[in-house]
mmCIF file of N, CA and C and ligand atoms in Angstrom:
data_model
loop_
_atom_site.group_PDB
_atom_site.id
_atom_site.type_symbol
_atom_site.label_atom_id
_atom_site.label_comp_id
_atom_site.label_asym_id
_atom_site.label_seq_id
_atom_site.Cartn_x
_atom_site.Cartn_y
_atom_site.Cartn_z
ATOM 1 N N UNK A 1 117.654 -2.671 -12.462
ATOM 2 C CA UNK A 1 118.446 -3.569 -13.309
ATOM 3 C C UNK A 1 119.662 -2.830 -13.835
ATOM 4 N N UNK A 2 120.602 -3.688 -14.084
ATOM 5 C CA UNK A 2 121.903 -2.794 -14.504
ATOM 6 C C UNK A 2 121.742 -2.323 -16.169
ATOM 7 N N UNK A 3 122.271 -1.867 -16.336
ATOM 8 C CA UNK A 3 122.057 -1.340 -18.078
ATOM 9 C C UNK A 3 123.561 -1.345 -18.892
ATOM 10 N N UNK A 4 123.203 -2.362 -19.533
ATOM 11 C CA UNK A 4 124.013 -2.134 -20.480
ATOM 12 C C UNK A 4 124.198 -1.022 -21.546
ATOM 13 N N UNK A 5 125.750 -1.302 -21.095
ATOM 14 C CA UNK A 5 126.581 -0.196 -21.978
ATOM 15 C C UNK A 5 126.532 -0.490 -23.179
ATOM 16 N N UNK A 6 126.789 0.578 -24.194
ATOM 17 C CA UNK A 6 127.337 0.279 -25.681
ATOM 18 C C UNK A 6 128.861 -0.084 -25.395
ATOM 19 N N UNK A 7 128.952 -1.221 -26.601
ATOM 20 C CA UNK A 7 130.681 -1.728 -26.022
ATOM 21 C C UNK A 7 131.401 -1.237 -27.097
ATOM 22 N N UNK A 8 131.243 0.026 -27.631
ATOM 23 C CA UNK A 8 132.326 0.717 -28.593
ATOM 24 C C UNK A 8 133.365 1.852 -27.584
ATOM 25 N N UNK A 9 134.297 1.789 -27.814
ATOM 26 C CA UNK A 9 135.032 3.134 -27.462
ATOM 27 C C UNK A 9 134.303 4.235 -27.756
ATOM 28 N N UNK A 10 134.355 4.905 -26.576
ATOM 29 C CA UNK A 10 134.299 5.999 -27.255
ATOM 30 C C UNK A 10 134.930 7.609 -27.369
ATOM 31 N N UNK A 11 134.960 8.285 -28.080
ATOM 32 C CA UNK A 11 136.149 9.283 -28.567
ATOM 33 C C UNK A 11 135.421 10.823 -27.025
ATOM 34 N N UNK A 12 135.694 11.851 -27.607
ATOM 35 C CA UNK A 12 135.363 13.165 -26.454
ATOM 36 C C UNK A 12 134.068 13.482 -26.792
ATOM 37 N N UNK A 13 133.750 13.938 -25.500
ATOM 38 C CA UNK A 13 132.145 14.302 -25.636
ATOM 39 C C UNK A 13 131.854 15.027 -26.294
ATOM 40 N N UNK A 14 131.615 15.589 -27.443
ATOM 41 C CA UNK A 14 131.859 16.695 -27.683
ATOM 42 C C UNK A 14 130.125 17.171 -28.419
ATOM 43 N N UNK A 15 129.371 16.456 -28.447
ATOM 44 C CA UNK A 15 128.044 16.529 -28.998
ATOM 45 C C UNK A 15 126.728 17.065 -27.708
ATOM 46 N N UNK A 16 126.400 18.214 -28.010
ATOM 47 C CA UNK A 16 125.687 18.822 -27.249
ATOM 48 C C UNK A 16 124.185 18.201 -26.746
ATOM 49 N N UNK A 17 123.515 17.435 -25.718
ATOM 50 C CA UNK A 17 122.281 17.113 -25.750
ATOM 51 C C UNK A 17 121.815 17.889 -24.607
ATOM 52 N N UNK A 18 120.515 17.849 -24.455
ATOM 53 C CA UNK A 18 119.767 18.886 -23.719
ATOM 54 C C UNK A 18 118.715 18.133 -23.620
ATOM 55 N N UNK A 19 118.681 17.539 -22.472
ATOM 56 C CA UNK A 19 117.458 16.534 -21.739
ATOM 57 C C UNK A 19 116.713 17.308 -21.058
ATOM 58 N N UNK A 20 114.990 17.783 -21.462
ATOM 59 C CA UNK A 20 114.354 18.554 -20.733
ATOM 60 C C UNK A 20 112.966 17.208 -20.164
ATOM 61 N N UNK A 21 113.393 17.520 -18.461
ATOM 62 C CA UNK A 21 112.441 16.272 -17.882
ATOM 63 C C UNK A 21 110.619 17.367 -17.813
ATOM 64 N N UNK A 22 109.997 16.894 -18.043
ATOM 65 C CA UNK A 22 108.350 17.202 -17.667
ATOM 66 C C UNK A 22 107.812 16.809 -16.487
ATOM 67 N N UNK A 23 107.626 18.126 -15.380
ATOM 68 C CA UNK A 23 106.907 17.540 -14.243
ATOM 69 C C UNK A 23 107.866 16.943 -13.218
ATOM 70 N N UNK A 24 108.701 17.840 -12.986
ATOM 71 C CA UNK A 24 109.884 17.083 -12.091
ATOM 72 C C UNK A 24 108.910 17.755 -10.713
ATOM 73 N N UNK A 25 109.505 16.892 -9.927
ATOM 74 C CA UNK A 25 108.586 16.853 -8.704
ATOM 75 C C UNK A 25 108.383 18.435 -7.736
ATOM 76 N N UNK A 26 109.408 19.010 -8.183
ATOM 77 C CA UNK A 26 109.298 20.691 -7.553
ATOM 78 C C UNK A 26 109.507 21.585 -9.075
ATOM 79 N N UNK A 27 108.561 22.655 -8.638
ATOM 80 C CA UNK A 27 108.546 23.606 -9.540
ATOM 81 C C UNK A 27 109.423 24.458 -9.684
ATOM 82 N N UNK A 28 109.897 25.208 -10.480
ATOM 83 C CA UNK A 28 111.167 26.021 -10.471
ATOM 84 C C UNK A 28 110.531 27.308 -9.926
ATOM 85 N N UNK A 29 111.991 28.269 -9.276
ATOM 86 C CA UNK A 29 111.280 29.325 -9.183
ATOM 87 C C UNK A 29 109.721 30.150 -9.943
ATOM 88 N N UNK A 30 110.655 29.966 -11.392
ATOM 89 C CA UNK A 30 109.334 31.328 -12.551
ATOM 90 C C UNK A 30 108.315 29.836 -12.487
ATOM 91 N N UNK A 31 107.807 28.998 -12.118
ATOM 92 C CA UNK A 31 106.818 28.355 -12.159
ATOM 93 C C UNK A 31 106.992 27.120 -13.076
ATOM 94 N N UNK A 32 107.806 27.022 -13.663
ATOM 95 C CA UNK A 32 107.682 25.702 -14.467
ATOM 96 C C UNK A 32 107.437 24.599 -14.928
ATOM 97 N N UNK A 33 107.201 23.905 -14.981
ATOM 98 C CA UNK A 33 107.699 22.402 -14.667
ATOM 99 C C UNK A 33 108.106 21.502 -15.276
ATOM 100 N N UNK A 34 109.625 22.107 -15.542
ATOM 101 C CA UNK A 34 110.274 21.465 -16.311
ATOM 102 C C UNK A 34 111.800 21.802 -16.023
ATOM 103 N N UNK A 35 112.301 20.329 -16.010
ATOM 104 C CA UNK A 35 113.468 21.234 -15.677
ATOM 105 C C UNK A 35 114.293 20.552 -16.700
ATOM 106 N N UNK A 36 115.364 21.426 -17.027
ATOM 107 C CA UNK A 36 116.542 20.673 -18.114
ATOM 108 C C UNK A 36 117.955 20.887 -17.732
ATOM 109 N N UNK A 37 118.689 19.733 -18.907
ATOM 110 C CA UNK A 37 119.701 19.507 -18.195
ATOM 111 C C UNK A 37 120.844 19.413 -19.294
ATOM 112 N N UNK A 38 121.681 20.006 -19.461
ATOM 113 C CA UNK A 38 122.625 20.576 -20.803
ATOM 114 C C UNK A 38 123.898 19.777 -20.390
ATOM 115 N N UNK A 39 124.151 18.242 -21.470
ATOM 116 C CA UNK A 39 124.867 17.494 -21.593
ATOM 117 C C UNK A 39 126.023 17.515 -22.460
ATOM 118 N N UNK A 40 126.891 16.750 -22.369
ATOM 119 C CA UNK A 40 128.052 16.324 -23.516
ATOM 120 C C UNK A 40 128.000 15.016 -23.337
ATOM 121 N N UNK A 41 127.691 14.451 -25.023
ATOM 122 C CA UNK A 41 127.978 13.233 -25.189
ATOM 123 C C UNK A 41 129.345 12.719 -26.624
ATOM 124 N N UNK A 42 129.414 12.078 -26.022
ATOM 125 C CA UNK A 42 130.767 11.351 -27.265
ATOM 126 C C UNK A 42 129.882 10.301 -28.201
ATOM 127 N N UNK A 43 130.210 10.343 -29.254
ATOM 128 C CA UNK A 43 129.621 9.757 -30.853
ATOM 129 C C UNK A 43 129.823 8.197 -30.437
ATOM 130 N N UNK A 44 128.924 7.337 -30.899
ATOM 131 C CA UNK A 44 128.805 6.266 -29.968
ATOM 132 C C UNK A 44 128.054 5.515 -28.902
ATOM 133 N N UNK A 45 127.960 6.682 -27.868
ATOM 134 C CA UNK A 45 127.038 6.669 -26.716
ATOM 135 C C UNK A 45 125.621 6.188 -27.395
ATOM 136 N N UNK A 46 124.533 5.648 -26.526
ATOM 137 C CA UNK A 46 123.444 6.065 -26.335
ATOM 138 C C UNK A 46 122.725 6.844 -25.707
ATOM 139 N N UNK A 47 121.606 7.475 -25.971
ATOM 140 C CA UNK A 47 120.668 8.834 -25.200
ATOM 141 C C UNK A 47 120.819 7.988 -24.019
ATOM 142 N N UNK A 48 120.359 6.429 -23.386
ATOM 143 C CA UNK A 48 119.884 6.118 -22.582
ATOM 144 C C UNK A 48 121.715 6.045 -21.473
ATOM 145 N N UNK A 49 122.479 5.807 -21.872
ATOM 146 C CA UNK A 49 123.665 6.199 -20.983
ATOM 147 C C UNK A 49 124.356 7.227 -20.748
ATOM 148 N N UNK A 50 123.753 7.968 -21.694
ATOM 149 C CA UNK A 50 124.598 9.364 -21.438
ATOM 150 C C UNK A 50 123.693 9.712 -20.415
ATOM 151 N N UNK A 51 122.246 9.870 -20.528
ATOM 152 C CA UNK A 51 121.446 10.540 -19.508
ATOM 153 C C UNK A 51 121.743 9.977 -17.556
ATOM 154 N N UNK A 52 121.467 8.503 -17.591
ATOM 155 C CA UNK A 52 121.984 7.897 -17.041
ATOM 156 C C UNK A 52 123.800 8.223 -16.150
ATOM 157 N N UNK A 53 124.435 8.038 -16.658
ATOM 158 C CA UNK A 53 125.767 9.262 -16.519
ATOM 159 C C UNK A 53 125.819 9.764 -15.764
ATOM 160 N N UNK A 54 124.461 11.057 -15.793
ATOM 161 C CA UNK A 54 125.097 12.365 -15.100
ATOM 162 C C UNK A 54 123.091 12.085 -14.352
ATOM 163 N N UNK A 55 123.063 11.299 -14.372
ATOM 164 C CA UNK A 55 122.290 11.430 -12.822
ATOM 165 C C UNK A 55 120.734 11.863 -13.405
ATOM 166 N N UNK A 56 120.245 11.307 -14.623
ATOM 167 C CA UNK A 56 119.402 11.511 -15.195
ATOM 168 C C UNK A 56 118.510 10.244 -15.701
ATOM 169 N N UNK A 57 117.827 9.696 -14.198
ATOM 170 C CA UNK A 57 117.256 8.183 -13.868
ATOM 171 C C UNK A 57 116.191 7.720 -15.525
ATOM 172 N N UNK A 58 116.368 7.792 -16.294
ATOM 173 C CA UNK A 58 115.109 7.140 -17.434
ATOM 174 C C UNK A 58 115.029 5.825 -17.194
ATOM 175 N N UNK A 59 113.614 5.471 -16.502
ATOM 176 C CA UNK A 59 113.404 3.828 -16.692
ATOM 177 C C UNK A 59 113.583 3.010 -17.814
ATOM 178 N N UNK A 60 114.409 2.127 -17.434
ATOM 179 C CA UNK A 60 115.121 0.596 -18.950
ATOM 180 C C UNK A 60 115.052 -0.660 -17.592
ATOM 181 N N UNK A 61 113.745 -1.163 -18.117
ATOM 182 C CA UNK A 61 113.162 -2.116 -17.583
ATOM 183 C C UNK A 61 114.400 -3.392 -17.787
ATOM 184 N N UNK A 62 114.375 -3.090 -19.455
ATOM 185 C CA UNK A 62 114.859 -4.859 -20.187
ATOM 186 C C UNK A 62 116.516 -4.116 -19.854
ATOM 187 N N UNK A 63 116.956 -3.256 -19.037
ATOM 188 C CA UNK A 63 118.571 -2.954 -19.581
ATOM 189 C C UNK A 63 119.272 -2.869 -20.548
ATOM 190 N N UNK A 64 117.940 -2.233 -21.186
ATOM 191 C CA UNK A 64 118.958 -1.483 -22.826
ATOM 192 C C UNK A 64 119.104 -2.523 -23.890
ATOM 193 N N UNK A 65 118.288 -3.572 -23.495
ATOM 194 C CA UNK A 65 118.505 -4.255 -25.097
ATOM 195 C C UNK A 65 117.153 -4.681 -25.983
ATOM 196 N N UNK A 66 116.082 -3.082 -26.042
ATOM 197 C CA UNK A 66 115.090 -3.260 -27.228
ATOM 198 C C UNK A 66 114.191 -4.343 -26.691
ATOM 199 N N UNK A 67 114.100 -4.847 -25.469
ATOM 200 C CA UNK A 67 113.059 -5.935 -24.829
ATOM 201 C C UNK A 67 111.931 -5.236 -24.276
ATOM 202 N N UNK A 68 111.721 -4.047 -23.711
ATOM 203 C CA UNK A 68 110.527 -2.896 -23.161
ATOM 204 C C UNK A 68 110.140 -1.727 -23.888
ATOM 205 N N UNK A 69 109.571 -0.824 -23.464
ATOM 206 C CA UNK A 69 109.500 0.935 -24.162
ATOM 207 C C UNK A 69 109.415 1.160 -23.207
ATOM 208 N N UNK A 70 110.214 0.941 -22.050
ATOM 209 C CA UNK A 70 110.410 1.976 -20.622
ATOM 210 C C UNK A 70 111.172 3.108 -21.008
ATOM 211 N N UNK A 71 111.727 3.177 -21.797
ATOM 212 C CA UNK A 71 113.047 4.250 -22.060
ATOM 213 C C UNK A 71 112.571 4.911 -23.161
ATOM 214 N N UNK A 72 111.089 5.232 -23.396
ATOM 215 C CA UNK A 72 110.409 5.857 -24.425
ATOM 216 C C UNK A 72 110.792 7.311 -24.420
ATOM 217 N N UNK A 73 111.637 8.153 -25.035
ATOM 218 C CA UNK A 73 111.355 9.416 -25.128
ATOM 219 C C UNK A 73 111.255 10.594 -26.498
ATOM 220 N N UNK A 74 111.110 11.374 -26.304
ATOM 221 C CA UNK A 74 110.740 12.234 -28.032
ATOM 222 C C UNK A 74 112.301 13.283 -28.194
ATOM 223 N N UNK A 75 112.503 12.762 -29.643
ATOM 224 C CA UNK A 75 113.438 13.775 -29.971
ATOM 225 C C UNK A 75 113.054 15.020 -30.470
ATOM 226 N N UNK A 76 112.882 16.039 -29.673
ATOM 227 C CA UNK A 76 112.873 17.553 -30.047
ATOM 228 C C UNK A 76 113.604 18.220 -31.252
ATOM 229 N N UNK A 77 114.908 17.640 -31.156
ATOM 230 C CA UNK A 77 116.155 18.093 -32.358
ATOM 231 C C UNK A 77 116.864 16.952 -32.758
ATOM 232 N N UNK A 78 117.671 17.300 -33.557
ATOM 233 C CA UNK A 78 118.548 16.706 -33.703
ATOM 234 C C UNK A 78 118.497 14.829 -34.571
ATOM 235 N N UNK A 79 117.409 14.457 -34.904
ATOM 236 C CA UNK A 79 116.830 13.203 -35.172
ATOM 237 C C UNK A 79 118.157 12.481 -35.599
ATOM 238 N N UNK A 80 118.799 13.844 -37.040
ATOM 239 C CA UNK A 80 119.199 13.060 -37.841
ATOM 240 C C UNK A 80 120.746 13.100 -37.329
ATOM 241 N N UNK A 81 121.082 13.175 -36.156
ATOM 242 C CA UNK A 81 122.305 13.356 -35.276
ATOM 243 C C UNK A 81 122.138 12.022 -34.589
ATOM 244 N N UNK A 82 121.252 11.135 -34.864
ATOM 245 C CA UNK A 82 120.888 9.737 -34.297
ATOM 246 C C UNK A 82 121.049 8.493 -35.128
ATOM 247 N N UNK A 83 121.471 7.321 -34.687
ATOM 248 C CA UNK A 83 121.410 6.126 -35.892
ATOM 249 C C UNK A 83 119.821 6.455 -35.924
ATOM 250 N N UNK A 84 119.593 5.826 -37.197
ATOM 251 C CA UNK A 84 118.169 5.285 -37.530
ATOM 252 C C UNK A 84 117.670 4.076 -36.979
ATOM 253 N N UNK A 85 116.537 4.112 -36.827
ATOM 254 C CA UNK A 85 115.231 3.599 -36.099
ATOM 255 C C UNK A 85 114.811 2.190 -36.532
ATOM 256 N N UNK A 86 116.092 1.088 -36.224
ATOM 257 C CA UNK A 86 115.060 -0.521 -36.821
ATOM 258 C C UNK A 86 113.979 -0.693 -36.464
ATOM 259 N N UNK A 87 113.890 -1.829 -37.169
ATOM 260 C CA UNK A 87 112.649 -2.381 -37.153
ATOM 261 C C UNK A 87 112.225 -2.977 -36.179
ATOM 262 N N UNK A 88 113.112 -3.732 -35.223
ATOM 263 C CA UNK A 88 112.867 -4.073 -33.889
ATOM 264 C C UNK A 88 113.032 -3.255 -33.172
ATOM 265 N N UNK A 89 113.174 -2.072 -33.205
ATOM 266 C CA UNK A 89 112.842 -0.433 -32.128
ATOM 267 C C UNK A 89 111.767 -0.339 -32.509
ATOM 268 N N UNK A 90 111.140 -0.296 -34.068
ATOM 269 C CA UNK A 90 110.056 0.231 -34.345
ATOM 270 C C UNK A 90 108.578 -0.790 -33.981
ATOM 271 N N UNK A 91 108.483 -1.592 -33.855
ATOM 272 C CA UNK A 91 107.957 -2.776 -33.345
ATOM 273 C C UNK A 91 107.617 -2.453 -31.841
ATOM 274 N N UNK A 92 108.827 -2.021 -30.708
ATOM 275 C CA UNK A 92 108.522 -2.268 -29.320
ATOM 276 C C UNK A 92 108.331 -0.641 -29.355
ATOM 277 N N UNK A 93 108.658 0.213 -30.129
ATOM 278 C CA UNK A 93 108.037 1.963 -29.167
ATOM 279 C C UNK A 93 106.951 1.883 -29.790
ATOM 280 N N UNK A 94 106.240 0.842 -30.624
ATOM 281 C CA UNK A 94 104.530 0.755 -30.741
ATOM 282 C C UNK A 94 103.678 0.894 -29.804
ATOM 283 N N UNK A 95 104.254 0.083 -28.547
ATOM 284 C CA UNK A 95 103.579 -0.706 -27.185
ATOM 285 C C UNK A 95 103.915 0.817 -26.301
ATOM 286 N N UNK A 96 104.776 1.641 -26.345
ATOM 287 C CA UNK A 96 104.692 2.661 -25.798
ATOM 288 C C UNK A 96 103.662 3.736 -25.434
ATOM 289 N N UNK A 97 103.113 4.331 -24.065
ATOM 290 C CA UNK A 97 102.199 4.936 -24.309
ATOM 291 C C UNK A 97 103.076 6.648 -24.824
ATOM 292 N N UNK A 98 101.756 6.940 -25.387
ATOM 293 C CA UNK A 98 102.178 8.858 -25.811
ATOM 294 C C UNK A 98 102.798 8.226 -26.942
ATOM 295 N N UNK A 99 102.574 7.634 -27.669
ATOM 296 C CA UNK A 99 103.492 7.440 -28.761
ATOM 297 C C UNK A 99 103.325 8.600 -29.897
ATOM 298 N N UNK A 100 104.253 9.375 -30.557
ATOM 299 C CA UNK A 100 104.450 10.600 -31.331
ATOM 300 C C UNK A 100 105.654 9.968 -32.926
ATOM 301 N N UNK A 101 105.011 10.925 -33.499
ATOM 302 C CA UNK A 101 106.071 10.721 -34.702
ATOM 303 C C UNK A 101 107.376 10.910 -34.502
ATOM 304 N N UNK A 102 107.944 11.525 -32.972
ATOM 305 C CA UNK A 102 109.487 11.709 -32.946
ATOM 306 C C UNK A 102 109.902 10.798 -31.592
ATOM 307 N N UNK A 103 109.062 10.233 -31.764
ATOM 308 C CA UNK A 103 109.193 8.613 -30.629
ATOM 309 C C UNK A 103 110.296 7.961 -30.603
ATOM 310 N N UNK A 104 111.530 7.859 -29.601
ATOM 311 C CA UNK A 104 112.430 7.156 -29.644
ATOM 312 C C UNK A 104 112.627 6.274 -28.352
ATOM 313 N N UNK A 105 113.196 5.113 -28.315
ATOM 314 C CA UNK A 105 113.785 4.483 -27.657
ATOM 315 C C UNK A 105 115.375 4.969 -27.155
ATOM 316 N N UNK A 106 115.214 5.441 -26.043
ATOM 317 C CA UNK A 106 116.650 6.121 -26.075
ATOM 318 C C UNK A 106 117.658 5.316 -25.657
ATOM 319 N N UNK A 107 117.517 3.995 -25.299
ATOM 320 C CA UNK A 107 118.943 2.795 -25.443
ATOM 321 C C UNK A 107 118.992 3.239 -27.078
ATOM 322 N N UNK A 108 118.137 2.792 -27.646
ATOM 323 C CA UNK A 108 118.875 2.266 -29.108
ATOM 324 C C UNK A 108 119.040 3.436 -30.322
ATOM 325 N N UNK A 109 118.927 4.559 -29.648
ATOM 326 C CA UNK A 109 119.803 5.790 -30.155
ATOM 327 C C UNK A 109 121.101 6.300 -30.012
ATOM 328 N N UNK A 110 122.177 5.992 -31.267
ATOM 329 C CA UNK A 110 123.022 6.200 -31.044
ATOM 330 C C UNK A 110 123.511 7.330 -31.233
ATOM 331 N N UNK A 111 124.410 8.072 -30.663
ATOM 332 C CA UNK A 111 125.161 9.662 -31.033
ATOM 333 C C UNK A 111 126.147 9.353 -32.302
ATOM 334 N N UNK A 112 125.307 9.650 -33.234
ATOM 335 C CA UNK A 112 126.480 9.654 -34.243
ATOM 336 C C UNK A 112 126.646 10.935 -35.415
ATOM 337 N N UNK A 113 125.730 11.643 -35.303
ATOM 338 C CA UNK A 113 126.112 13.279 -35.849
ATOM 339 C C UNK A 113 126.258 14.306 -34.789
ATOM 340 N N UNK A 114 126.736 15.533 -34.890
ATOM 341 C CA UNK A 114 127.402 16.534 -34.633
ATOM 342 C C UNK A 114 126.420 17.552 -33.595
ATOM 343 N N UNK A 115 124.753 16.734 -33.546
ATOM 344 C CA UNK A 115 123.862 17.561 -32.928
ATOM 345 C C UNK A 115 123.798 18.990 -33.338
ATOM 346 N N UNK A 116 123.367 19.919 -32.417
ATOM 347 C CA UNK A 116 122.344 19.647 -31.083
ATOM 348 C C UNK A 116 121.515 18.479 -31.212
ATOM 349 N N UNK A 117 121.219 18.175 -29.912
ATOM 350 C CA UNK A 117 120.719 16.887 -30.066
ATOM 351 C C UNK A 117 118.970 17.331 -28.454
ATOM 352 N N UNK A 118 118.207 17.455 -28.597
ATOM 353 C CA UNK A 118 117.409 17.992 -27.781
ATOM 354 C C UNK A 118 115.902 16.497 -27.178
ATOM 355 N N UNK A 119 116.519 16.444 -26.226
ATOM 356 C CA UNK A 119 115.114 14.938 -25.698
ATOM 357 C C UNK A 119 114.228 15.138 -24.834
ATOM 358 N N UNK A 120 112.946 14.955 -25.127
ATOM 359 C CA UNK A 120 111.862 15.503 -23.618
ATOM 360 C C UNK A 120 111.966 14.040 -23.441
ATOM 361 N N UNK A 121 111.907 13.862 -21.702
ATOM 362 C CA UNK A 121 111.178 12.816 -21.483
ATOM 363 C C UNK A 121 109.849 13.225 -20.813
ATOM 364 N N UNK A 122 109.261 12.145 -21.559
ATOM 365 C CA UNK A 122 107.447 12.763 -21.105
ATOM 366 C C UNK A 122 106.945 12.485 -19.796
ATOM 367 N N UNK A 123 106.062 13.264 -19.675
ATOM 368 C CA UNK A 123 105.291 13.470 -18.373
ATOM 369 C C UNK A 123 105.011 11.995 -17.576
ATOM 370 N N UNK A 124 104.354 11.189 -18.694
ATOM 371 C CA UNK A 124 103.288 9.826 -18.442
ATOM 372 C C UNK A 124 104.806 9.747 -17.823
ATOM 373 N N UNK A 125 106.059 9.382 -17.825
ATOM 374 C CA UNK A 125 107.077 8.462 -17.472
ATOM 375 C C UNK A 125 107.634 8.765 -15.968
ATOM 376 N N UNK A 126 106.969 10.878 -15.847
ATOM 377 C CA UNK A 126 107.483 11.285 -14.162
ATOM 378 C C UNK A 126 107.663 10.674 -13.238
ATOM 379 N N UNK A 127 106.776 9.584 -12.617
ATOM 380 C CA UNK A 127 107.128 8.520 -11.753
ATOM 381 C C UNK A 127 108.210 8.106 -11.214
ATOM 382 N N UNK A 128 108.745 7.754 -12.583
ATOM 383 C CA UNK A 128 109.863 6.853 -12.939
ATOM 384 C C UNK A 128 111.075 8.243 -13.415
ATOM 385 N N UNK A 129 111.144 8.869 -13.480
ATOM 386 C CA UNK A 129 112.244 9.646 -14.015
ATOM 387 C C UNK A 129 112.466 10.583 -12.275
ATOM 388 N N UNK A 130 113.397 9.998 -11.655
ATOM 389 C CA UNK A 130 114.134 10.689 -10.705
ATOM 390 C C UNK A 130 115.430 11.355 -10.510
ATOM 391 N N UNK A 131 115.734 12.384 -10.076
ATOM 392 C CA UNK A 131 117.016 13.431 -10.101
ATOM 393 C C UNK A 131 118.012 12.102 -8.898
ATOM 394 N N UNK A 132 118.660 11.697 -9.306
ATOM 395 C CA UNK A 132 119.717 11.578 -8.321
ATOM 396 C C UNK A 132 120.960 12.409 -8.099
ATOM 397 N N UNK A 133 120.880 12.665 -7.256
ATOM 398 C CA UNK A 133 122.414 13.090 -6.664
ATOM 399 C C UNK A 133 123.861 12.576 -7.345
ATOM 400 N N UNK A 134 124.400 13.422 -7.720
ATOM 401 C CA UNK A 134 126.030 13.252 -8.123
ATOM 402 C C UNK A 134 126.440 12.761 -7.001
HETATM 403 S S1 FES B 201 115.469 -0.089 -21.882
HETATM 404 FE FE1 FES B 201 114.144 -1.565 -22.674
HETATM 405 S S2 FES B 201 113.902 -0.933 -24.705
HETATM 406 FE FE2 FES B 201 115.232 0.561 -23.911
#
C-alpha cells in the first residue's frame, strides 16, 4: 500500500536517527544479528517515512494513518525528541504484539526535537522488515 506522507514542509535533515533492525536475514561478520542504520531526518518527518526513504521496509498495513500496529516499533532514545503519544495511537499499539513501555507507532511519531533519536524494530516484525536496494 502506498503510505502517506506528512503534508508539512519540511526544513534540513538535520536530526540524527539510528534504526537498529533485529534478525535481519544474514548475520554480520562478528556474529550479530542486528544490523543498523544511521539516518538524517528533518523536524516534521515521521519515523515511518524517514525509515521508508532510505530503503528501510517497516510494515504500514493502514498507510500511515493510525488504522493498524503494523508499524509497531520501540524507542531506544530520544522519546522526548518525538510528538507525544494520542490517544488514538495509544488505543491501536494496544493490539500490538511485544508491546513495551517505549512502544511506538512510527507513522504517528513526529521529529520534532533535536534527538538522537534511536528505534529497534523488533524481531516478531522480521518477516516483514526487508533491506531494499537504493
Ligand atoms: S501504518 Fe498503520 S498505524 Fe502506522
Amino acid at each position: 500500500m502506498h503510505m502517506r506522507h506528512s503534508d508539512i514542509e519540511h526544513g534540513p535533515a538535520t536530526v540524527k536517527v539510528k534504526y537498529i533492525l533485529e534478525n535481519p536475514e544474514e548475520l554480520n561478520e562478528d556474529g550479530s544479528d542486528t544490523a543498523e542504520h544511521e539516518l538524517m531526518a528533518a523536524k516534521g518527518e515521521h519515523l515511518l517515512e524517514v525509515a521508508i526513504e532510505h530503503g528501510i521496509n517497516i510494515e504500514h498495513s493502514c498507510g500511515g494513518v493510525c488504522a493498524c500496529s503494523t508499524c509497531h516499533v520501540y524507542i531506544e532514545n530520544g522519546m522526548d525528541s518525538l510528538s507525544e503519544s494520542e490517544e488514538e495511537e495509544e488505543d491501536r499499539v494496544e493490539e500490538a504484539p511485544g508491546l513495551q513501555i517505549n512502544s511506538r507507532l512510527s507513522c504517528q511519531c513526529l521529529v520534532e526535537g533535536d534527538g538522537p533519536i534511536v528505534v529497534r524494530i523488533p524481531s516478531w516484525n522480521r518477516n516483514a522488515v526487508k533491506e531494499v536496494p537504493h
